[in-house]
Coordinates of C-alpha atoms in Angstrom, one line a residue:
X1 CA 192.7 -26.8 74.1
X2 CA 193.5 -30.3 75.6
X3 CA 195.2 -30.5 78.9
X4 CA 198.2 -32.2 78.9
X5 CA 200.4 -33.2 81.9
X6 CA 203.2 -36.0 82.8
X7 CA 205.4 -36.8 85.6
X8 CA 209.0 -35.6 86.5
X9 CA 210.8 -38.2 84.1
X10 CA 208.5 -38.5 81.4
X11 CA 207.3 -42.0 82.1
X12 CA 203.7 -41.5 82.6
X13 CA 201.8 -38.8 80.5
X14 CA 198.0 -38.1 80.4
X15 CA 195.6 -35.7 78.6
X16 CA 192.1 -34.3 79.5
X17 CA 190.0 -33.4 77.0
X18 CA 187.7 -31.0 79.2
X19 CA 189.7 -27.7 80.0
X20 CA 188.5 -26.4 76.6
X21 CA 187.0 -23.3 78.8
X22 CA 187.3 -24.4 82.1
X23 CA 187.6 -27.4 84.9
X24 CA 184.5 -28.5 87.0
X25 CA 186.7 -27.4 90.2
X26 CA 190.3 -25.8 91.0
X27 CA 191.0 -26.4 94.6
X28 CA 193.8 -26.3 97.3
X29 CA 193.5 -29.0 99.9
X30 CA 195.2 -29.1 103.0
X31 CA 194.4 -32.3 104.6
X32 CA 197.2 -34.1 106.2
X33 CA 196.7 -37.1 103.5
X34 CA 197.5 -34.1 100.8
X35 CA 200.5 -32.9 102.6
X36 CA 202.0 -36.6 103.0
X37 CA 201.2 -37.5 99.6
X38 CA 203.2 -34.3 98.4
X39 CA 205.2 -33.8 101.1
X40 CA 204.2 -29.9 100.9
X41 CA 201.9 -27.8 102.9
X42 CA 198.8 -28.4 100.5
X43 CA 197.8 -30.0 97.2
X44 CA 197.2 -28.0 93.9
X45 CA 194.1 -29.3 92.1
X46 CA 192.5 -29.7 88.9
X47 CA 189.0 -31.2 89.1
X48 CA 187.8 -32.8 85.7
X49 CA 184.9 -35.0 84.5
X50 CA 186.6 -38.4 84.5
X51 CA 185.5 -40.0 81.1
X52 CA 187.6 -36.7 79.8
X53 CA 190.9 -38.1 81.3
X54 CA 193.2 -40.3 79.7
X55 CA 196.6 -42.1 80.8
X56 CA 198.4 -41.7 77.3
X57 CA 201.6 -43.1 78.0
X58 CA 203.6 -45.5 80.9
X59 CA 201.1 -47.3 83.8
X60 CA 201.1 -45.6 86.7
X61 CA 201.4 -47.1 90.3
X62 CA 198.2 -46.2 93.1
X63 CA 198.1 -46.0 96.7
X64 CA 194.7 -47.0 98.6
X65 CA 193.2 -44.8 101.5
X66 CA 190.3 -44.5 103.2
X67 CA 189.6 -40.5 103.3
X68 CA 187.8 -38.5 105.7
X69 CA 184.5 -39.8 104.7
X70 CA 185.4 -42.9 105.4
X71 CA 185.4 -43.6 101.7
X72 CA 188.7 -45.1 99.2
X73 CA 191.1 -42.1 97.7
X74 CA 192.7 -44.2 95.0
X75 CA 196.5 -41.9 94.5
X76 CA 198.0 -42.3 91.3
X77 CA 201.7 -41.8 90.7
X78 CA 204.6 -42.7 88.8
X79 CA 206.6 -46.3 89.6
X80 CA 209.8 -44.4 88.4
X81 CA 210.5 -41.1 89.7
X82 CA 207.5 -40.6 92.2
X83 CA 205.7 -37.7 90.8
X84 CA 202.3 -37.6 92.5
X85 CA 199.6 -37.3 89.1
X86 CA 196.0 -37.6 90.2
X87 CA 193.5 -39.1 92.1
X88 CA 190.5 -40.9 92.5
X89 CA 188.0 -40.4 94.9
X90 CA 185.3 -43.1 95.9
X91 CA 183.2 -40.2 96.7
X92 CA 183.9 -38.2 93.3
X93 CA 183.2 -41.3 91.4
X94 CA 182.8 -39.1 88.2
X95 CA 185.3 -36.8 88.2
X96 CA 189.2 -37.6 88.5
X97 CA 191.8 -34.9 90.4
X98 CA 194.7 -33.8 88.4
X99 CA 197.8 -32.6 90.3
X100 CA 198.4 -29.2 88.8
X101 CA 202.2 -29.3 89.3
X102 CA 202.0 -32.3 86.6
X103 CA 200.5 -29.9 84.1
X104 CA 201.8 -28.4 80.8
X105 CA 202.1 -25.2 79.1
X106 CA 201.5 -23.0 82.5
X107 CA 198.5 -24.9 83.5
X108 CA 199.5 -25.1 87.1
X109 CA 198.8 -21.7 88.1
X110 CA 195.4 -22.8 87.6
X111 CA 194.7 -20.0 85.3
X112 CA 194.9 -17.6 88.4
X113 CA 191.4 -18.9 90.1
X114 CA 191.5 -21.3 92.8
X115 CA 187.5 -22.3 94.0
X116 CA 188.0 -23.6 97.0
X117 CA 190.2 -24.4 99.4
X118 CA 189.3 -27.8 101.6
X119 CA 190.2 -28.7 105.1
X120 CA 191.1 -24.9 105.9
X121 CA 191.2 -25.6 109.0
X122 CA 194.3 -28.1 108.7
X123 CA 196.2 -24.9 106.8
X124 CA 199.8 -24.2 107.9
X125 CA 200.3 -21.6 109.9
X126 CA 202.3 -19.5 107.3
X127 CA 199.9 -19.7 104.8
X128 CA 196.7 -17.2 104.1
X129 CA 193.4 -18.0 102.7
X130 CA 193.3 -17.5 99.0
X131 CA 191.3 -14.8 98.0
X132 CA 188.0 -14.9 96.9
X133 CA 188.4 -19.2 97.4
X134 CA 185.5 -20.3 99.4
X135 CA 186.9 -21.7 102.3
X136 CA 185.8 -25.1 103.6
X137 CA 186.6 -26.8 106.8
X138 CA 186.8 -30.5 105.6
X139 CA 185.9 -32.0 102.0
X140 CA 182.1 -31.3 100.5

């Protein structure tokens, strides 16, 4: 199965070839970037090998920040309606990070199994630790 996913209006589409079984990583992070960027209490990831990933229709727009590590997180989203799609992280150089609520066919339940959850510490109050998701207090 290829994963498929696209922005709110359609404008931007991309496939991953990867999730045949399953993803290198499914994580939650709750960093303050993540919550700006989405303007929610956490992101939703998708982690997959990046030569598997594929913008398939539209160009998306990026946003340049220097993470935690000190090192660039390259945000994709669309120009048009704003939908956050993925990222690319200086210190991931191999992998790219899909925004599950961009996914197709159910895919953003993350097939019920979240890995890990990063930044744990920077969780909102009204949220609990996923179960079984190894709990990290920043990224790596």
């Amino acid at each position: 199965m290829t994963l498929h996913g696209s922005c709110m209006c359609g404008a931007i589409a991309f496939t991953s070839d990867y999730y045949t079984a399953e993803p290198v990583l499914t994580a939650l992070c709750h960093c303050v970037d993540c919550q700006k960027w989405t303007g929610s209490a956490f992101t939703s990831n998708v982690v997959v090998p990046r030569d598997t990933f594929k913008v398939t229709k539209g160009t998306p727009k990026y946003f340049d920040i220097a993470g935690a590590s000190g090192k660039n997180n390259r945000h994709f989203f669309c120009g048009t309606c704003g939908s956050s799609l993925y990222g690319e992280l200086d210190v991931m150089g191999d992998k790219t990070v899909i925004k599950a609520g961009t996914l197709d066919n159910g895919e953003a339940s993350l097939r019920n199994k979240v890995d890990i959850e990063f930044f744990a510490t920077k969780r909102v109050a009204y949220l609990t630790a996923v179960d079984g998701a190894k709990q990290e207090p920043q990224f790596g």
